[in-house]
Structures are given as C-alpha cells and as structure tokens.
Short mmCIF file of C-alpha atoms in Angstrom, two decimals:
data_model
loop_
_atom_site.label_atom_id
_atom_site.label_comp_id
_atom_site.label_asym_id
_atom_site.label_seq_id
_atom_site.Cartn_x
_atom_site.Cartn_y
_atom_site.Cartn_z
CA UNK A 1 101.52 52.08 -18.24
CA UNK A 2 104.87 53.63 -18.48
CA UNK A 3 106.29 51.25 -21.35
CA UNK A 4 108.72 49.59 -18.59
CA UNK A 5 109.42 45.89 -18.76
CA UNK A 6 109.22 44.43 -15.20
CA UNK A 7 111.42 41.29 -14.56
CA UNK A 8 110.83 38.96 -11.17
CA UNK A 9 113.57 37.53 -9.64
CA UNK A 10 117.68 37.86 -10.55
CA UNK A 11 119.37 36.75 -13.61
CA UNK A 12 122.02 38.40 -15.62
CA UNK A 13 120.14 38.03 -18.77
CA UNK A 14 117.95 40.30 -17.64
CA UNK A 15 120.21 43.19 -18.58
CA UNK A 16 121.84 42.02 -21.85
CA UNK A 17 119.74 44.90 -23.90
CA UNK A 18 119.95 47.74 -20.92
CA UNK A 19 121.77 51.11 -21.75
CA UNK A 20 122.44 51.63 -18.22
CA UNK A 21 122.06 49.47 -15.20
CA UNK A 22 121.23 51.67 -12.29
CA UNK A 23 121.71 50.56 -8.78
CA UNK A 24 120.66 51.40 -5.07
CA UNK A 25 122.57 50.94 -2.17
CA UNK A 26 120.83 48.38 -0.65
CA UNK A 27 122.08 45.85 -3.83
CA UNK A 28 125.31 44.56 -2.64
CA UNK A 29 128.38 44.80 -5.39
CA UNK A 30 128.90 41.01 -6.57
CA UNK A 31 125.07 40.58 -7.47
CA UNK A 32 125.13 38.84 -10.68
CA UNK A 33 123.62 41.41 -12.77
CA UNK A 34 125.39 43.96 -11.47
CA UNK A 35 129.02 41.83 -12.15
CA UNK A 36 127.10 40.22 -15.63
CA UNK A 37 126.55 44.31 -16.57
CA UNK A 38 130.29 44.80 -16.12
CA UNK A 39 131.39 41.95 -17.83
CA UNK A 40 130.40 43.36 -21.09
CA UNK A 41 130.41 47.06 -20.31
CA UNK A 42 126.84 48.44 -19.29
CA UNK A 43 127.36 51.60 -17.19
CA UNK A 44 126.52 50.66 -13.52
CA UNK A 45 125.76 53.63 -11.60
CA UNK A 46 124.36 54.40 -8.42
CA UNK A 47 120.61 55.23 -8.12
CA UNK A 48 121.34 59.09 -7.33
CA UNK A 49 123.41 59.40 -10.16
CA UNK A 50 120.72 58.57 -12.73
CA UNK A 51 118.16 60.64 -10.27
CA UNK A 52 120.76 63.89 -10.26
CA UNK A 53 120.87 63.67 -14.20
CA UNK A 54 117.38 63.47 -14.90
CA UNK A 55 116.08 66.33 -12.73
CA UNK A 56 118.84 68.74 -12.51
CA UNK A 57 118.00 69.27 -16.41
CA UNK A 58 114.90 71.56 -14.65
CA UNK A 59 114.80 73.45 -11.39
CA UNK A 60 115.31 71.28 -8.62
CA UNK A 61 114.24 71.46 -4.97
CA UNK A 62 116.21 69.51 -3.06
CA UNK A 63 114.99 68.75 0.68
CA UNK A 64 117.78 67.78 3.05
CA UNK A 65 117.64 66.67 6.59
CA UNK A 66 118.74 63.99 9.10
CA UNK A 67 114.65 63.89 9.70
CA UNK A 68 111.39 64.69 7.99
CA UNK A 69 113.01 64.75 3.98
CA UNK A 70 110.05 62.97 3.01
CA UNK A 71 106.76 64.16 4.15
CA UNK A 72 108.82 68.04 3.83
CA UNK A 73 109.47 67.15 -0.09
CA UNK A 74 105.72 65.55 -0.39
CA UNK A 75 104.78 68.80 1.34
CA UNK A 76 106.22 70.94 -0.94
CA UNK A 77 105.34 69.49 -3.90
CA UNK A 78 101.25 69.94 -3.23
CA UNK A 79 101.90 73.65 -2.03
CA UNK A 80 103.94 74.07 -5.52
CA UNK A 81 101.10 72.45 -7.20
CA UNK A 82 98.52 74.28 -5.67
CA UNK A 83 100.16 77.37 -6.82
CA UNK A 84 99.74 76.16 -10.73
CA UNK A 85 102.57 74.52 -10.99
CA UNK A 86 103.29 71.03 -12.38
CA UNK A 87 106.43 69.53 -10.42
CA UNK A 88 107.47 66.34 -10.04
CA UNK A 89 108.08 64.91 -6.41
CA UNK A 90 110.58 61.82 -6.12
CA UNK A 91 110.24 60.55 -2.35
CA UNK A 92 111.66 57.73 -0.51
CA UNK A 93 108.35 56.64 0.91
CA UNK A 94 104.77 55.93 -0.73
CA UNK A 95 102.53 59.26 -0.12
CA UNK A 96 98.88 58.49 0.20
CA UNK A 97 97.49 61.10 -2.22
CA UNK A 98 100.03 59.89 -5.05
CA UNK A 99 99.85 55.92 -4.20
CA UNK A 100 103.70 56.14 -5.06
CA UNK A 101 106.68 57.84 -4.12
CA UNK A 102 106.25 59.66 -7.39
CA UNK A 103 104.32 62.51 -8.75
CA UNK A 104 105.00 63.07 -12.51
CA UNK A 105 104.47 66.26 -13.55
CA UNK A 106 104.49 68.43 -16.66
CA UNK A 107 106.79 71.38 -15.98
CA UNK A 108 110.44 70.79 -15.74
CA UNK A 109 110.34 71.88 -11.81
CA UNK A 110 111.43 68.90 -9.55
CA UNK A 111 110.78 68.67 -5.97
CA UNK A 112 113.18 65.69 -4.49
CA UNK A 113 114.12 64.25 -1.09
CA UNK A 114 118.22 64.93 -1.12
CA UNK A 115 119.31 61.80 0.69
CA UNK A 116 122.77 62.12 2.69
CA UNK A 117 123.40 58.27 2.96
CA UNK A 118 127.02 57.51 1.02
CA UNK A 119 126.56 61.41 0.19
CA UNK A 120 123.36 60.61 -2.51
CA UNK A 121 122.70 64.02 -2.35
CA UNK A 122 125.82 65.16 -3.61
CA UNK A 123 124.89 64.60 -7.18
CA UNK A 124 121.95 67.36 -7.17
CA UNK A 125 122.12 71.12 -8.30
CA UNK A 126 119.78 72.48 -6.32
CA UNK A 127 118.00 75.66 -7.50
CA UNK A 128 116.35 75.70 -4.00
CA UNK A 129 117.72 73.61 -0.84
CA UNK A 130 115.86 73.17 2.00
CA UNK A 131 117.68 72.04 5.09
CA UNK A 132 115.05 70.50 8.34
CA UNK A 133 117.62 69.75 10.90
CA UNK A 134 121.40 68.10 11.00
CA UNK A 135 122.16 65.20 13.30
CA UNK A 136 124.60 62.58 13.98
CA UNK A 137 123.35 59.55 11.81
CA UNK A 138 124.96 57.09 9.39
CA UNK A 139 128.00 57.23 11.34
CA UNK A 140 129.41 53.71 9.63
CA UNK A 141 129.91 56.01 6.60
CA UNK A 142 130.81 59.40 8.30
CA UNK A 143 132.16 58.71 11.62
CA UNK A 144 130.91 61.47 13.52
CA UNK A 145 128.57 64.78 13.46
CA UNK A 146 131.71 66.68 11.85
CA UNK A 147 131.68 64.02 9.03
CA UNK A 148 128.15 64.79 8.90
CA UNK A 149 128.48 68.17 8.79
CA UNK A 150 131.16 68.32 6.07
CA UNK A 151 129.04 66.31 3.95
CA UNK A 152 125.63 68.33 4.32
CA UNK A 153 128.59 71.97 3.47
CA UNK A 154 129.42 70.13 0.29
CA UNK A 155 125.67 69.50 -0.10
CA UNK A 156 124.91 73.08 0.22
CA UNK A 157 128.03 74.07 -2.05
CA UNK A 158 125.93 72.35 -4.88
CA UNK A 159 123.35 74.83 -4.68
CA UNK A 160 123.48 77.25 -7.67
CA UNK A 161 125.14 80.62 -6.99
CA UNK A 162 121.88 82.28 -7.57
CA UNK A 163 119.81 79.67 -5.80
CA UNK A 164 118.26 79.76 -2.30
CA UNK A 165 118.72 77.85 1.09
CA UNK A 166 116.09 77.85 3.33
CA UNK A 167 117.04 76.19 7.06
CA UNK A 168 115.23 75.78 9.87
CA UNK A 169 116.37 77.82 12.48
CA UNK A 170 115.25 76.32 15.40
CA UNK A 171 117.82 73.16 14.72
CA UNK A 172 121.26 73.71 16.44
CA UNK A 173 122.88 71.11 13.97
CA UNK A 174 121.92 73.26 11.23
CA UNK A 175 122.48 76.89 12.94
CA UNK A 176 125.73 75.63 13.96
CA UNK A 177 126.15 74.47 9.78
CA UNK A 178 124.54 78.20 8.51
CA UNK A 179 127.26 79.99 11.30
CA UNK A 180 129.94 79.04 8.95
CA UNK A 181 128.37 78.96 5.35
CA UNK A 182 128.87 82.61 3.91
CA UNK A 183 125.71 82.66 1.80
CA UNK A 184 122.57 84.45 2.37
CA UNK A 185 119.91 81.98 3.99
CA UNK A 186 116.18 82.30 4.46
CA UNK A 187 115.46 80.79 7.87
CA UNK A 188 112.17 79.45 9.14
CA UNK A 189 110.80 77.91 13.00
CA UNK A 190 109.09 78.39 16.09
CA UNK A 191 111.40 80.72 17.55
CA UNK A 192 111.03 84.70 17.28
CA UNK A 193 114.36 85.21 14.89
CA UNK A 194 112.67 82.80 12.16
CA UNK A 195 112.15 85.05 9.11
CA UNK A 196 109.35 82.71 8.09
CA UNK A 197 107.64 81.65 11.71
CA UNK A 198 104.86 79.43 13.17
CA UNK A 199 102.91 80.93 15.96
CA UNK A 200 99.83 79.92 18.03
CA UNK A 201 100.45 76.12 17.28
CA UNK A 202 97.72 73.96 18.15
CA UNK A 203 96.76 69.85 17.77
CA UNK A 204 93.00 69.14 16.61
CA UNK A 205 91.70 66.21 16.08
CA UNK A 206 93.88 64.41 14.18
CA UNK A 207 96.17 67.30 12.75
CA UNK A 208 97.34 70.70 13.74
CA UNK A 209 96.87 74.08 12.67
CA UNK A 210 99.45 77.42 13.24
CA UNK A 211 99.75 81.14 12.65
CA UNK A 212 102.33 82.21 9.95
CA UNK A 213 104.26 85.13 10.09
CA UNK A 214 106.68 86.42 7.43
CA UNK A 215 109.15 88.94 8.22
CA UNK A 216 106.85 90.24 10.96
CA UNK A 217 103.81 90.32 8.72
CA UNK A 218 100.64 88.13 9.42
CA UNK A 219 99.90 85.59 6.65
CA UNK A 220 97.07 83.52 7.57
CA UNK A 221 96.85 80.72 9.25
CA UNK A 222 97.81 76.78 8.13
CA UNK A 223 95.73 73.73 8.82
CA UNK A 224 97.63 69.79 8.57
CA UNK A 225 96.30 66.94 8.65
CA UNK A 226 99.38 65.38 10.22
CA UNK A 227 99.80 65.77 14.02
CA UNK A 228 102.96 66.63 16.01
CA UNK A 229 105.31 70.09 16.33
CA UNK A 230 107.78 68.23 13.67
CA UNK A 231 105.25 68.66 11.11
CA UNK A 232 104.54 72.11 12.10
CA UNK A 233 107.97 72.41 11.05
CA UNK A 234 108.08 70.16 7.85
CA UNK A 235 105.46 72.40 6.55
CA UNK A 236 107.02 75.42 7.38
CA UNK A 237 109.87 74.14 5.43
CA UNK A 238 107.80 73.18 2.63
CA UNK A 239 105.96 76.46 2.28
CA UNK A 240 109.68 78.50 2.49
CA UNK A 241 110.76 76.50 -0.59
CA UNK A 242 107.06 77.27 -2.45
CA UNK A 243 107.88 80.90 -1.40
CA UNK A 244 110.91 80.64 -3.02
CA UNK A 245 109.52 79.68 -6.38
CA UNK A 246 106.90 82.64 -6.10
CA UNK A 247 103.74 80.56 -4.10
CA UNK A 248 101.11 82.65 -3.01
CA UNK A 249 100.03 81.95 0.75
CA UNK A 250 96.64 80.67 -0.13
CA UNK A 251 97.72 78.27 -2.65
CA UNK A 252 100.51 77.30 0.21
CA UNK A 253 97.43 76.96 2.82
CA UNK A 254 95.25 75.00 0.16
CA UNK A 255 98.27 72.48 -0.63
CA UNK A 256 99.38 71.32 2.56
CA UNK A 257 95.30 71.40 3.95
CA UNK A 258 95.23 68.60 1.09
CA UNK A 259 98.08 66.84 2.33
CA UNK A 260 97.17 63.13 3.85
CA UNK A 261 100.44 62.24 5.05
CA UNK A 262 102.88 60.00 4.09
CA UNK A 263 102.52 55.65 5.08
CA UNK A 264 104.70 54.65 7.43
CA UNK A 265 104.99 58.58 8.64
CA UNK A 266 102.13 58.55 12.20
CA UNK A 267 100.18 56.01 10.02
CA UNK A 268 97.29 55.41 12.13
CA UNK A 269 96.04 51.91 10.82
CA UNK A 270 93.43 51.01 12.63
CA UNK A 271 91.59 50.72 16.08
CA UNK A 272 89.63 47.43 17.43
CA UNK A 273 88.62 46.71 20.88
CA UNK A 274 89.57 50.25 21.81
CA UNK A 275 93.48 49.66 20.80
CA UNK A 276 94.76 52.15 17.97
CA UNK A 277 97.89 50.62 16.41
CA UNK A 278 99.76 53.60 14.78
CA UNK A 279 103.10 52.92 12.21
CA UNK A 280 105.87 55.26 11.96
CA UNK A 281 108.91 54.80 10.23
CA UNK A 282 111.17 56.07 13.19
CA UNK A 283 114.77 54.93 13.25
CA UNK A 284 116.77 57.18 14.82
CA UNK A 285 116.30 58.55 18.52
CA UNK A 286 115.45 61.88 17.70
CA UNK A 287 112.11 60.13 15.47
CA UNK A 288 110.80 58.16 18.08
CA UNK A 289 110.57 61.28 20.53
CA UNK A 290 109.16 63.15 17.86
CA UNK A 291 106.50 60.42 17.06
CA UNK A 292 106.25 59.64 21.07
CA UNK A 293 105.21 63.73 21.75
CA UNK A 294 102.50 63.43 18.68
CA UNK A 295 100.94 60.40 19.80
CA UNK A 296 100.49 62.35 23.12
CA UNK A 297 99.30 65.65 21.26
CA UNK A 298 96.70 63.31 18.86
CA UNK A 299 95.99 60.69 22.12
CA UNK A 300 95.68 62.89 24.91
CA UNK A 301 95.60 60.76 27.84
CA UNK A 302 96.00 57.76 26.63
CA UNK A 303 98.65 55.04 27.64
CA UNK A 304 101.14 54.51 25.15
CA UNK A 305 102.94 51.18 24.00
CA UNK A 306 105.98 51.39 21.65
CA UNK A 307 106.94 48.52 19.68
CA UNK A 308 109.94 49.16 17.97
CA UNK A 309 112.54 47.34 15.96
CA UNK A 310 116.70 48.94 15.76
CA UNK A 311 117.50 49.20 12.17
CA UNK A 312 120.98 48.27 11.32
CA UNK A 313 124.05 46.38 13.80
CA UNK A 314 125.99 49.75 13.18
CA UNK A 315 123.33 51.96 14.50
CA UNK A 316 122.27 50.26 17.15
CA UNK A 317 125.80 50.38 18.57
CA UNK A 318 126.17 53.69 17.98
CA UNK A 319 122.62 54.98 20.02
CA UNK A 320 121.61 51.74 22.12
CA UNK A 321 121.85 54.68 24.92
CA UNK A 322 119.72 57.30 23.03
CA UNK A 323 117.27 54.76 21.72
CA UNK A 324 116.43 53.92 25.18
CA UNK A 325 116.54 57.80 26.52
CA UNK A 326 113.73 58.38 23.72
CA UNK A 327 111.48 54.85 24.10
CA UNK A 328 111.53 56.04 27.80
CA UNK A 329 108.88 58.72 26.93
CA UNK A 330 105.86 55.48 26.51
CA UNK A 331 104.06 53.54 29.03
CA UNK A 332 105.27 50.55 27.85
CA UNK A 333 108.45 49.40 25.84
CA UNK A 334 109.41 46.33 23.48
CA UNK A 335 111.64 45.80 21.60
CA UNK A 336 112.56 43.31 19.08
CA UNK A 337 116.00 42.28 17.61
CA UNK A 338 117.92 44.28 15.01
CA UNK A 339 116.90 44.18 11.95
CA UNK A 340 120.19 44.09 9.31
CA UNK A 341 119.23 45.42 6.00
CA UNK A 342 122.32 45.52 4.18
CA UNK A 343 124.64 45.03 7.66
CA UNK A 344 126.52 41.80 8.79
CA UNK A 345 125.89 41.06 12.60
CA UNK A 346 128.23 42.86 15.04
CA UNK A 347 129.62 40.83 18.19
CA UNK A 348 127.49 41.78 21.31
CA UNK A 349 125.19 43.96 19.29
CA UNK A 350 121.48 42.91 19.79
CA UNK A 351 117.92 44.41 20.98
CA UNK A 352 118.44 43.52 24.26
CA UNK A 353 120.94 46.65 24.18
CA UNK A 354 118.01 48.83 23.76
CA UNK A 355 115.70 47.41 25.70
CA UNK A 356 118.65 47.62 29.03
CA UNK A 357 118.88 50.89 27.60
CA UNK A 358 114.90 51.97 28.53
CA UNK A 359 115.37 50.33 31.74
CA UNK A 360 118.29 52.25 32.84
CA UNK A 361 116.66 55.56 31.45
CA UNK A 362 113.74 54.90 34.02
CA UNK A 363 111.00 52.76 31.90
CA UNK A 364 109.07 50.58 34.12
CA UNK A 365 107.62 48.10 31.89
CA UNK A 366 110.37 46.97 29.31
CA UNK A 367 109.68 43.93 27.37
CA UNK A 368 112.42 41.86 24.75
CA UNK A 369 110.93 39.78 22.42
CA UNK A 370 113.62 38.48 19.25
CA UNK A 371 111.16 37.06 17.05
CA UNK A 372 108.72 39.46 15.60
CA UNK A 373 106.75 36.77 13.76
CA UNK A 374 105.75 35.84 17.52
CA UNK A 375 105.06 39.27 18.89
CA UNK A 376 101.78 39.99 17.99
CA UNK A 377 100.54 36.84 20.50
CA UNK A 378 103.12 38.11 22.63
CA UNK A 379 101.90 41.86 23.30
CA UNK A 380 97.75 41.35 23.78
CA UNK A 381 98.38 40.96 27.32
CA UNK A 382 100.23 43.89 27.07
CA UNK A 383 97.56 46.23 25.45
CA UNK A 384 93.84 46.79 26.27
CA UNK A 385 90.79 49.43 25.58
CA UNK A 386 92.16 52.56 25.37
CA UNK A 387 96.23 52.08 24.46
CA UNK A 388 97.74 53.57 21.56
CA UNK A 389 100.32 51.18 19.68
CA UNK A 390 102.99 52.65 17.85
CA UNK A 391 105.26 50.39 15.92
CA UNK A 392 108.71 52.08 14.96
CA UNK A 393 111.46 51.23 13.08
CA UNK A 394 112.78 51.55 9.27
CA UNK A 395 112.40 47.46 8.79
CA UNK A 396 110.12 44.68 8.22
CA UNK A 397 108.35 45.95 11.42
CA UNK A 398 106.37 47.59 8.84
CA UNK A 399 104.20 44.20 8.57
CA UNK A 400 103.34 44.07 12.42
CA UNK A 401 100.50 46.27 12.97
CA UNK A 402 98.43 44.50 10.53
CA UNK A 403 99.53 41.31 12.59
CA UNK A 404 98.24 43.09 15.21
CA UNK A 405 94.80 44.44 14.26
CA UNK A 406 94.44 40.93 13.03
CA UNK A 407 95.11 39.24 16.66
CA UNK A 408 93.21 41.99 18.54
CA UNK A 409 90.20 40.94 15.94
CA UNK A 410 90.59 37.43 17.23
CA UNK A 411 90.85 38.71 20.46
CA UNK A 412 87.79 40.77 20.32
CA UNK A 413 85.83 38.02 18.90
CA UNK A 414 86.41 35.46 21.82
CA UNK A 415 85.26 38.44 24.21
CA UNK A 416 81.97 38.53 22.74
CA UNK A 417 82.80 41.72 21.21
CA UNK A 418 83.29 43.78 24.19
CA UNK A 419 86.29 45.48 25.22
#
C-alpha cells in the first residue's frame, strides 16, 4: 500500500535499480547483494543510518535502555498521540494496537527505540532522550559495563544542547551514568527523590495501576494494561518524555490506558486445560526476573514453569551464572540449547551451562532438552491445571507456545476434556 516492491529470496539483481541498499546487522557482510551493491557503487549503509536521517529531519524521541526500549517508545508514542499529536513510532517489536512496529504519523515528531547494539543509536539527534536503565549487555562488542557506559555518554552527547534527558532514577547503571554527565536531567521512579514518581503501585487483573506525583504535586492516577513493576516504570518513562513535549496528564492517562502491550513483551497466548502459556521476549538475566516477578503479580499463586532458550554463544558465556540466578525464581526450569542468530558456536558453550547454572542457584526441578522441535511432547508431563508457562528468549522460541497450546489441546482431548 506503500508503493514498495517486495522481493522473496536473495539475488543481486534485485538491487541493480536501488539508490541505496540499507542493511541490518543481522545480514552478514559477503551476502551477495550486499557485495553485488558494491560492485557497482550503491551506497550500503547500516539500517540506523538510513533510520537517523529520516527522523532526525523532525523532533526525535529517542528511548534508550539495556531493557524495556520497546514497549517505553510504544508507550510514548500513544501518550503523545493522545495529547493531539501525530508522531511516528519506529519499534523493534510488532505492537498490538499498530499490527507493526510502525506507526506513521503526520507531524514531523518521531518517537524511536535508540538501539545500543554496534552503537545504532549513535546516529540519532535526540530532541528528547529517555534513558530506562544501563546494564552490562552486548559485551562481544563492548567488553564490559564501562564500554557500555561510554557508549550510552556518547549517546547522550547527541542530544541537542537545548534538548531534554529524562532517566530513571531508580537504576544504579544509569545514576552512576547521570553522576558524571554535567547536564540538567529530569529523573523519574519509585523512589522518593524521583522528580516525576509512581506511588501506591498496585497489580489488577491483568495490569496495574499507580499514583503519580510531579515535583511533589498529585497528578492523578495511571491505569496499564501490562502487568509487572518494570512497566510501572516504562510508563513512567514514557509519560516524562510526553511531558517533555507539553502532554497534559489526562491525555498521558488516556494513552497508556489504551496501550495493549507489545507481542512477545508478557504475551499471554492462551490457556487450555487450566495451563496459561505466556511469551516474553526475555534475553538477558535482568528480563527474566522482571517477567518471573509479573507472572507472580498477574498469577498469584500459581506454579510457574520457565521455558527458556539463551540467545547468542557470546552471551551465554558471559551470564550462564546470572541466567541461572534469575530462572531460579520458577517452579520449574528448562532450558533448551543456544540459539546463534548471527554467532558461530563457541567451544564448551551450550544450554546445559544454564541449566547447571539453576541447579547450583538452588532450583529443584531443572530440565535440558536441545531440541526445541521436541519440547512441546517433552514438557506435558511437566505442566498441569493451574501452571503458568512462560517461554523466554529473543529466538525462534517465539514459535513454541503455539506448539504448546496445540499439544495441551491434544492432551485435553484424550482426557475427555477434563483437566
């Protein structure tokens, strides 16, 4: 509908007529149309290049963050929105309201997730910046949390001099980052120094609603319809960077009521026999305890079984320890091998790492399973009436809880129906 030719498949005709070729990082550097574009000298450029000089012709708000970019960004965009605005959100995951991980908009405002892999977010000029939280991840590019760190400074050193950063103080990655930064900052949390803070926090149903308070002053309250303290504190974010742009606090509270969620973000897909299978996209320790502590905020009381699958050799090695610290917090662990998106294998570098990991953390019931075609046979005697499911991880795991609602179906069947 948008005039663009679609090709399937790879060929290097395919971009004989292009202007530009543009590139992500997951596209590895002798694919033939990438060498074919070369060969007769079509710009190649990375995909935040082209993204940095589209938007930052406009006002940009640019969410950063080790965690939560995209359902903060999506956030943002329907509080903006609601305020009688027109933005455009660019997000790396599909948000249900927009079927996409775009929403094109009329006004030259653009609200997009400011991805820190191979510094991406580098080539923005933020207006606003919003920063969630600052941990050690993608250490195959940046070695350590000080690599991290320097690249999130050079980040925030792209925001216009007149522009505004609003951080969440309640992260130490990022009060540790604003301790140094020299720039007036607008902070926002749980904690009693926030300038913009969430108070009387509590999970109903299937969401959870908070108190605001802005520089001491009572603003209403906020209703989501996503569970879980992190996305008290994506919203938080979210309505900071509205505020910023001159949001009122009831088009703020009318946005993010209207927010569905993100998939993949505490996707809850579907319940049979008395099982819910929930998806999450967590890939990094600091996720799965996040998703692990809403699933028992939205499932009070309920035994939880997490099903998750390491994303990348190189991060696996780097927090086998902490992924098995944070899968500790469920009933019942599995794990499945590494998946290797755009990684070659490492020696000695498998699930099993993880899954020794849970056991020596104090899980009881640890399960390994390599092929994930296999595991949804493999985990019904694992689950009955009344367990919550959570697949994790940032790979084809995606695919399993439909695998699963299917078996449990079959399952159900054979029982007569009864659970």
């Amino acid at each position: 509908s948008w005039g663009c030719q679609i090709f399937s498949g790879h060929d290097p005709a395919h971009v004989e007529d292009a202007s530009a070729l543009v590139v992500t990082a997951a596209v590895p550097q002798d694919h033939p149309e990438i060498q074919r574009a070369r060969e007769i000298g079509i710009p190649v450029m990375k995909r935040a290049e082209a993204l940095g000089g589209w938007v930052n012709q406009g006002t940009v708000v640019a969410v950063a963050g080790t965690h939560g970019k995209t359902t903060t960004t999506a956030m943002a965009t329907e509080a903006l929105f609601a305020a009688g605005m027109d933005p455009t959100g660019f997000v790396g995951g599909r948000v249900l309201d927009w079927e996409s991980n775009l929403r094109f908009g009329s006004d030259k405002l653009f609200v997009v997730e400011a991805d820190e892999h191979d510094r991406s977010f580098h080539h923005l000029r933020p207006t606003v910046a919003v920063l969630n939280n600052l941990e050690a991840d993608h250490l195959d590019i940046y070695g350590d949390l000080d690599g991290v760190q320097e690249a999130f400074e050079a980040f925030l050193d792209c925001v216009h001099a007149d522009g505004q950063v609003v951080a969440c103080g309640d992260d130490h990655g990022v009060s540790r980052l604003l301790a140094g930064l020299g720039r007036p900052t607008r902070t926002y949390g749980l904690n009693p120094g926030a300038q913009l803070r969430g108070i009387e926090l509590r999970q109903e149903g299937g969401g959870a609603s908070f108190q605001i308070v802005e520089s001491g002053e009572s603003r209403g309250e906020i209703t989501l319809q996503v569970p879980g303290r992190h996305n008290v504190l994506n919203a938080l974010g979210a309505a900071a960077a509205a505020r910023s742009l001159g949001a009122g606090w009831d088009e703020i509270a009318q946005g993010l009521a209207s927010f569905k969620g993100v998939s993949r973000r505490f996707q809850v897909l579907g319940e049979v026999g008395g099982v819910t299978v929930v998806d999450d996209y967590a890939h990094h320790p600091s996720e799965i305890e996040a998703t692990l502590d809403a699933a028992r905020d939205r499932f009070p009381g309920r035994r939880l079984v997490a099903v998750f699958q390491p994303h990348l050799f190189s991060r696996t090695r780097d927090f086998a320890d902490a992924f098995g610290k944070a899968l500790a917090g469920a009933d019942v662990v599995w794990v499945t091998e590494v998946y290797p998106a755009r990684e070659d294998p490492l020696p000695g570098v498998t699930g099993v790492l993880v899954a020794q990991a849970a056991l020596a953390s104090g899980a009881c019931d640890v399960s390994f399973h390599a092929s994930l075609e296999e595991l949804p046979e493999a985990l019904l005697p694992s689950v009955e009436a009344g367990d919550v499911c959570l697949t994790m991880g940032a790979g084809s795991i995606e695919f399993l809880g439909s695998d699963l609602l299917a078996a449990l179906e079959d399952r159900h069947a054979e029982r007569g129906g009864v659970s």
